[in-house]
XYZ file of C-alpha atoms in Angstrom:
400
model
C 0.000 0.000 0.000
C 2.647 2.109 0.714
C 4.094 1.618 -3.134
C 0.742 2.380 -4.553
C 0.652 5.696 -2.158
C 4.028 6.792 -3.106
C 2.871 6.059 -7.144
C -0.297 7.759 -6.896
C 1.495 11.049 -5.206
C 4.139 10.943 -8.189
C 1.609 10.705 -10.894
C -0.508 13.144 -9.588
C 2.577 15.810 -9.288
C 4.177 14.660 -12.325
C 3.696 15.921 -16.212
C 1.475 13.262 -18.523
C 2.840 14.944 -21.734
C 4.883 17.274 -23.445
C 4.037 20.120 -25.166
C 7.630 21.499 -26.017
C 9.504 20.903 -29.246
C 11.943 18.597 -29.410
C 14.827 20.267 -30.122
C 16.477 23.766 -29.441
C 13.824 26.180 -31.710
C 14.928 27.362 -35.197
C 15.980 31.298 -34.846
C 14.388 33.221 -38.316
C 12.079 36.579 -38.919
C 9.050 36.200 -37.261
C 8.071 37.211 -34.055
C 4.854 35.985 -32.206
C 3.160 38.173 -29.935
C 0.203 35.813 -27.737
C -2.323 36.983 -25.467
C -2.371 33.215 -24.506
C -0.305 31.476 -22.456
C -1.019 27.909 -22.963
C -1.339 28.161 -26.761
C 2.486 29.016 -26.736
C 4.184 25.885 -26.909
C 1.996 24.790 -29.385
C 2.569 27.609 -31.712
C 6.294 26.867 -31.466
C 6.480 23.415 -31.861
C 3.777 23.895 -35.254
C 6.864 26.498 -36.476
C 9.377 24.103 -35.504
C 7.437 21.517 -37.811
C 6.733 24.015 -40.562
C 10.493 24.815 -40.545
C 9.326 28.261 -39.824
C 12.047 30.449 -37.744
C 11.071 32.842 -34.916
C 13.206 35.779 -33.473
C 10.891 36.598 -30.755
C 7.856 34.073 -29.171
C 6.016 35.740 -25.946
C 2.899 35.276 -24.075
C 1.971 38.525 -22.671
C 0.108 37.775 -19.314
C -2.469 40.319 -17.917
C -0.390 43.104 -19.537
C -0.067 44.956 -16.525
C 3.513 46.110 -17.217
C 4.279 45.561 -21.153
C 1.376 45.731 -23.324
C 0.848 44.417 -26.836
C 1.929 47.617 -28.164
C 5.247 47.561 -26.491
C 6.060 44.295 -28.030
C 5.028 45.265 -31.433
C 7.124 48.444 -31.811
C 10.279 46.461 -30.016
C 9.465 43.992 -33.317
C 9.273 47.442 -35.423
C 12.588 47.905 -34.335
C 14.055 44.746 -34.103
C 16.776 44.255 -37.544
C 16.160 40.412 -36.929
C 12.061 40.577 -37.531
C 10.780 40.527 -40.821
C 7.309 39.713 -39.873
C 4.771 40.120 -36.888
C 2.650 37.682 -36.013
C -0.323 38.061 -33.482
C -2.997 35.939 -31.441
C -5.097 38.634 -29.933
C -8.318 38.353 -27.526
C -8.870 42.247 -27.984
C -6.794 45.310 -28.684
C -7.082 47.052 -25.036
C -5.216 50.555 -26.218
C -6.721 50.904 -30.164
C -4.666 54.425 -30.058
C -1.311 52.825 -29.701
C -1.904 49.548 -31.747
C -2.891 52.116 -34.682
C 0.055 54.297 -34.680
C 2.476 50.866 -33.958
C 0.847 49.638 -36.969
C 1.301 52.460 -39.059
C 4.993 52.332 -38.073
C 5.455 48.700 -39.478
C 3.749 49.854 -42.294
C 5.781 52.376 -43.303
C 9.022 49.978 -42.652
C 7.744 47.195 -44.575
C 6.933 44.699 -41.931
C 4.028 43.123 -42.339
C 1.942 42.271 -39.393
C -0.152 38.987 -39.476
C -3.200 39.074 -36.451
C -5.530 35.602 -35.464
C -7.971 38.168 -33.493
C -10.497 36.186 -32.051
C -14.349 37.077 -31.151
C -16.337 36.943 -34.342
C -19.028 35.070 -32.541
C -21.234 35.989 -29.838
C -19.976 33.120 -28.305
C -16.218 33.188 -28.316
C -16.729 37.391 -27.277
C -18.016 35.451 -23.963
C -15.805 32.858 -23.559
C -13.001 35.673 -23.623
C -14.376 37.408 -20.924
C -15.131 34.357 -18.856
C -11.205 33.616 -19.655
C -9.408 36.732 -18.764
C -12.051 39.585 -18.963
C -11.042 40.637 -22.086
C -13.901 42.799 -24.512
C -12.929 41.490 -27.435
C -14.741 44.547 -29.467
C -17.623 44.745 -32.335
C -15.710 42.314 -35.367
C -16.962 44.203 -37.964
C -15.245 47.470 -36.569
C -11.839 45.348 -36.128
C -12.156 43.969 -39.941
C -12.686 47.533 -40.928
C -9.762 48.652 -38.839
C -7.280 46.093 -39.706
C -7.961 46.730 -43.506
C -7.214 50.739 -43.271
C -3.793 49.569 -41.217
C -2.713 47.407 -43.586
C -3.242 43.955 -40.882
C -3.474 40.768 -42.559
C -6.523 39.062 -40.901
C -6.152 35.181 -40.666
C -8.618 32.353 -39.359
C -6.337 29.816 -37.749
C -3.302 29.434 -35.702
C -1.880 27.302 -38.662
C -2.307 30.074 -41.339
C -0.872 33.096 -38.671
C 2.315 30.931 -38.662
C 2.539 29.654 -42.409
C 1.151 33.101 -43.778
C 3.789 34.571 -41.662
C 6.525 32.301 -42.757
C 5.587 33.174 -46.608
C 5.891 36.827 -45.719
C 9.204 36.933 -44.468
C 10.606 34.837 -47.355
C 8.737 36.484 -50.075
C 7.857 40.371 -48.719
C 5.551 42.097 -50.891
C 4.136 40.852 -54.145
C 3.624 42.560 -57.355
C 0.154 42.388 -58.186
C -2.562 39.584 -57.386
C -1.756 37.582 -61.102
C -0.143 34.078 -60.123
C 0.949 31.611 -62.538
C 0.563 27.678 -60.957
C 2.679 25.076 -62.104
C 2.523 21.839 -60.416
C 2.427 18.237 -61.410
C -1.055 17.602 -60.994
C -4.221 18.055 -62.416
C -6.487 17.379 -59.697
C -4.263 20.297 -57.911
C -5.150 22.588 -60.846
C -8.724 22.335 -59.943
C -8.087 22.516 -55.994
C -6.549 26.236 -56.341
C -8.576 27.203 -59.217
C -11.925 27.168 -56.755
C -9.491 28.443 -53.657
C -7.887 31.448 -56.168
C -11.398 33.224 -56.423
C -12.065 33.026 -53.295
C -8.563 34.654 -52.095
C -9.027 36.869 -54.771
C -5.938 35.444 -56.582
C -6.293 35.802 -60.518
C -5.275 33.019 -62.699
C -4.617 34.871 -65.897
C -4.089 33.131 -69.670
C -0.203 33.034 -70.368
C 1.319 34.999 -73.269
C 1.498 33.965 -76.187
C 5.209 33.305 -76.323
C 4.658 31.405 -72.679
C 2.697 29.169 -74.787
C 4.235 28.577 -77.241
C 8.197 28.280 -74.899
C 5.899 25.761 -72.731
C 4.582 23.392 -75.635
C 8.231 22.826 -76.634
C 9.247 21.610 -73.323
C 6.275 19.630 -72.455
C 5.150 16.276 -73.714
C 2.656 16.315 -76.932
C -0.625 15.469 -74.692
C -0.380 18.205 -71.825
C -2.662 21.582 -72.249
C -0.787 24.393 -71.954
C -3.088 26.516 -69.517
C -2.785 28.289 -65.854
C -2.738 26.468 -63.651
C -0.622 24.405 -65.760
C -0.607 20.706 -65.384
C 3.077 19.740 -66.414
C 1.996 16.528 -66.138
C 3.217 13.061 -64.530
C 5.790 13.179 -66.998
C 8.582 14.607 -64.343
C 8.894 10.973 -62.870
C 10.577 10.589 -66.723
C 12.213 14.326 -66.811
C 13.250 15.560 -63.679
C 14.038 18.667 -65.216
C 10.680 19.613 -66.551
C 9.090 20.993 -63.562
C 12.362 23.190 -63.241
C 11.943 24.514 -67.116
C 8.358 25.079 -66.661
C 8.634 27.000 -63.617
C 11.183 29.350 -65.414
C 9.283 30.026 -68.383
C 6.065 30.777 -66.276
C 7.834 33.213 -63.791
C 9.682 34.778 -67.272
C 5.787 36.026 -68.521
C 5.241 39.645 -68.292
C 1.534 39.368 -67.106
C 2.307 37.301 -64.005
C 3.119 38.616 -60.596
C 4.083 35.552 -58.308
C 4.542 31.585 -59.530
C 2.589 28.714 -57.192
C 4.908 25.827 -57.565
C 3.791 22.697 -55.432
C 6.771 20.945 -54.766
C 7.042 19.242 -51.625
C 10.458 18.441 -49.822
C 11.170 14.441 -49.531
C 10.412 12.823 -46.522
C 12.620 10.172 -47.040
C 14.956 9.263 -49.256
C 14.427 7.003 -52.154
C 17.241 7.572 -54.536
C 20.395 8.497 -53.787
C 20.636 11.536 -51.858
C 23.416 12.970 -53.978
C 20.414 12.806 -56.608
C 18.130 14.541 -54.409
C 20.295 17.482 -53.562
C 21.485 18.131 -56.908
C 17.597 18.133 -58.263
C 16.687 20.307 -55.514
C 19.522 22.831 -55.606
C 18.763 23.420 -59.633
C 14.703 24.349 -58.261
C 16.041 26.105 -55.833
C 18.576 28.637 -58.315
C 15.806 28.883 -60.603
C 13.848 30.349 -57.779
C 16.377 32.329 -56.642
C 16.911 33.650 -60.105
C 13.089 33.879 -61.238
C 11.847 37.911 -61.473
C 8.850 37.279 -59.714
C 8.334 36.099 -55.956
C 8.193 32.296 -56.186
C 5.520 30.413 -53.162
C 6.599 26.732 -52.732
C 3.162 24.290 -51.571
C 2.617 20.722 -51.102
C -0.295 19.454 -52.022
C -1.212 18.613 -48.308
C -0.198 20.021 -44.719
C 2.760 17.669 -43.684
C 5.291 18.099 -41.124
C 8.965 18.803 -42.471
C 11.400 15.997 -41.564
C 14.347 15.749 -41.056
C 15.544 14.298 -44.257
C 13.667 17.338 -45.910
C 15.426 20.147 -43.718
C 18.918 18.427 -44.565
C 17.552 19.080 -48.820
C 16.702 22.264 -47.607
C 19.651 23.345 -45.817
C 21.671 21.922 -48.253
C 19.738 23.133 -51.626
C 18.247 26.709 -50.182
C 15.074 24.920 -51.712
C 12.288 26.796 -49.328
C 9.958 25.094 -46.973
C 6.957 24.756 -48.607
C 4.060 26.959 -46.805
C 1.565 24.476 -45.961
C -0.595 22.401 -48.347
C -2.842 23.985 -51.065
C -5.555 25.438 -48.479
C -3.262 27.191 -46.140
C -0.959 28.139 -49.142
C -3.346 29.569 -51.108
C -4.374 31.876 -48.132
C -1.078 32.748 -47.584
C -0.950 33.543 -50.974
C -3.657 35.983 -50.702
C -2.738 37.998 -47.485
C 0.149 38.288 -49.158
C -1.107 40.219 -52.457
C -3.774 41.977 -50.006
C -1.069 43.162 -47.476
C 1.144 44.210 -51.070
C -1.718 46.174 -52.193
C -2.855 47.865 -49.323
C 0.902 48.960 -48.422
C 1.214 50.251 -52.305
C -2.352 52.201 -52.055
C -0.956 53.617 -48.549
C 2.063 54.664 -50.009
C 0.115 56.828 -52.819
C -2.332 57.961 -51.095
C -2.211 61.811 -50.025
C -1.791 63.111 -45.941
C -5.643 62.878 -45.414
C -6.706 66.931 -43.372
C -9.366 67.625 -41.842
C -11.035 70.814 -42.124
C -11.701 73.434 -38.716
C -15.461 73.812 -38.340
C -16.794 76.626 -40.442
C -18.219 78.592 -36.625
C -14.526 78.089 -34.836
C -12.855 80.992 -34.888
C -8.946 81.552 -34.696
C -9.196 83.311 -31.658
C -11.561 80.983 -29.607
C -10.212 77.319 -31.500
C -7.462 76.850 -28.428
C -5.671 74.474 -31.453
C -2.453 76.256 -32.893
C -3.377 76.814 -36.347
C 0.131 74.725 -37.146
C -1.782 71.660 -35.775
C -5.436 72.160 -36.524
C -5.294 69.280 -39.053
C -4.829 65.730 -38.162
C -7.249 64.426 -35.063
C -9.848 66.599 -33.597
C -11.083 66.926 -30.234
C -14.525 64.918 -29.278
C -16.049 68.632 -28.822
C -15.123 70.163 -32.012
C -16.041 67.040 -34.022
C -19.260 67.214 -32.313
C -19.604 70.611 -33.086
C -18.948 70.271 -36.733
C -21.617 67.437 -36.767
C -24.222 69.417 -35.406
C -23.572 72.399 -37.743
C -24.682 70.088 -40.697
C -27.859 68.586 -39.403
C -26.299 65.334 -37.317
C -27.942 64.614 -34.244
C -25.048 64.224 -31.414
C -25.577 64.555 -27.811
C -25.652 67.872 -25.986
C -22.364 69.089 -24.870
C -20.448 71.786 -24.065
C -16.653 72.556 -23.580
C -15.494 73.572 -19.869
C -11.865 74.796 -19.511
C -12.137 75.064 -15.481
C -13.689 73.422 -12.621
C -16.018 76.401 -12.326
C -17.169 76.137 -16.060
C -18.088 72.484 -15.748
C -20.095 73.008 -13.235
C -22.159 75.863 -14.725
C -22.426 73.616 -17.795
């Protein structure tokens, strides 16, 4: 009895599994900022297995010393971060996540967000959890679309989207050329292309016509383009069509699904030397090249010794979490370029403020106004607002 005592008190103190990586974590550009603590491990060891590197992974607690915010412009400044990724219950100082945001915008760093609370029922569950208000969705969609945040769905596609932002930054334009092996594949990212809002465009002509000379007689030439089962016979043709896809002028990016081996099963001098010609064509191609597989699968450890042996990239994800990646990516490049044109939005004084009563320097009277004067302005053109009026001293307030 006393064995089964002393087992009992051991298993009841001791850990029933682990959910660390196994391994010292891969350093790379992203840095994860959590409002969750338990969700951390498993957001590392899903990097570790995605071959994606992190610079920076924190859980930030109840925030009662370092906020969000802090984190975010430490990642702003950090030469080692490429990319910002987020798991958010609710943005507690909107103010300073704006102008943080603005900052990484104007640097080039993305910033990926999973921001949780588009249901009625997850808004509760946060504040049963750690009291957080998680805010009105729509308002945070609207929000993170005018500061340039990449909204994702899933812990997986925060990481992987991530991961394909630090390797490929901003992209061109949203018109992606597919190559891949398949043909059942072709019709996978068709259906998931209009939905991200990724066009498939027709080649050019002399795409076509470079393409039918290196394919076999009974492939279509078309994008996506199906280069056939054929590369079991010509290793080289999925290399040659990815180079004359990425070479057309009306393409933006290249999809090439090409997954790393999990195992060997030719001579790995074979392997590395196929690999290491994909990966220089990559390298070499004028337009930001995305690697998939054709399903989610963990990279191994024979596929990280091709990779750090080729530079071949990890691929980011399977086709479903690629192709979102895919299209954060042209939304975040698009929303960065229209930021970057568009002109220092002013706002005007109200007509009925006076220089001499408007306690604004007329140096800074554009930019944000005042809850009183915005009122004010509101009113003046037939808005209902509530009543109000603006007391300078104690004395004043109370008369109001």
């Amino acid at each position: 009895s006393r064995d089964c005592a002393t087992a009992s008190t051991e298993l009841a103190s001791a850990p029933l599994w682990r959910t660390t990586p196994t391994g010292p974590p891969r350093g790379g550009p992203v840095g994860v900022v959590l409002q969750s603590g338990a969700l951390a491990s498993s957001v590392l060891a899903f990097a570790q297995s995605r071959d994606v590197g992190l610079s920076l992974l924190t859980a930030m607690g109840n925030e009662m010393m370092v906020s969000v915010t802090d984190v975010i412009e430490y990642l702003v400044d950090d030469p080692d971060t490429k990319v910002i990724a987020l798991f958010l219950e609710s943005v507690r100082r909107p103010d300073e996540f704006a102008r943080v945001a603005r900052r990484a915008a104007v640097v080039g760093k993305p910033i990926v967000a999973l921001k949780i609370g588009s249901s009625d029922l997850a808004s509760r569950t946060a504040r049963a959890h750690t009291g957080a208000l998680v805010g009105d969705d729509d308002v945070v969609d609207a929000a993170f679309r005018q500061l340039g945040v990449v909204r994702v769905r899933s812990l997986e596609d925060l990481i992987i989207t991530a991961g394909l932002l630090a390797r490929t930054g901003g992209i061109g334009g949203p018109r992606v050329g597919v190559v891949t092996p398949s043909g059942g594949a072709c019709e996978l990212i068709a259906d998931r292309a209009e939905h991200e809002g990724v066009q498939l465009p027709p080649f050019a002509p002399e795409t076509v016509a470079r393409l039918k000379k290196d394919l076999p007689e009974f492939a279509t030439v078309s994008n996506p383009l199906d280069v056939t089962g054929y590369v079991v016979v010509d290793r080289t043709l999925l290399g040659r069509a990815l180079e004359a896809v990425a070479a057309d002028p009306g393409i933006d990016a290249v999809l090439l699904l090409c997954d790393l081996p999990q195992r060997y099963v030719a001579e790995p001098e074979l392997v590395h030397m196929h690999f290491a010609s994909l990966a220089q064509r990559i390298d070499e191609a004028p337009v930001p090249v995305v690697v998939s597989g054709n399903v989610l699968t963990d990279v191994t450890e024979v596929g990280r010794e091709v990779r750090e042996n080729t530079g071949f990239p990890s691929p980011s994800g399977g086709i479903d979490h690629a192709m979102s990646a895919l299209g954060a990516a042209v939304r975040w490049s698009s929303a960065r370029a229209a930021a970057a044109a568009r002109p220092e939005r002013r706002v005007r004084r109200a007509p009925d403020t006076s220089p001499a009563d408007d306690p604004v320097p007329a140096e800074q009277r554009a930019g944000v106004w005042t809850e009183h004067r915005a009122a004010r302005l509101l009113d003046d053109h037939g808005i209902p607002v509530v009543p109000s009026a603006r007391a300078l001293t104690e004395d004043e307030a109370v008369a109001a």
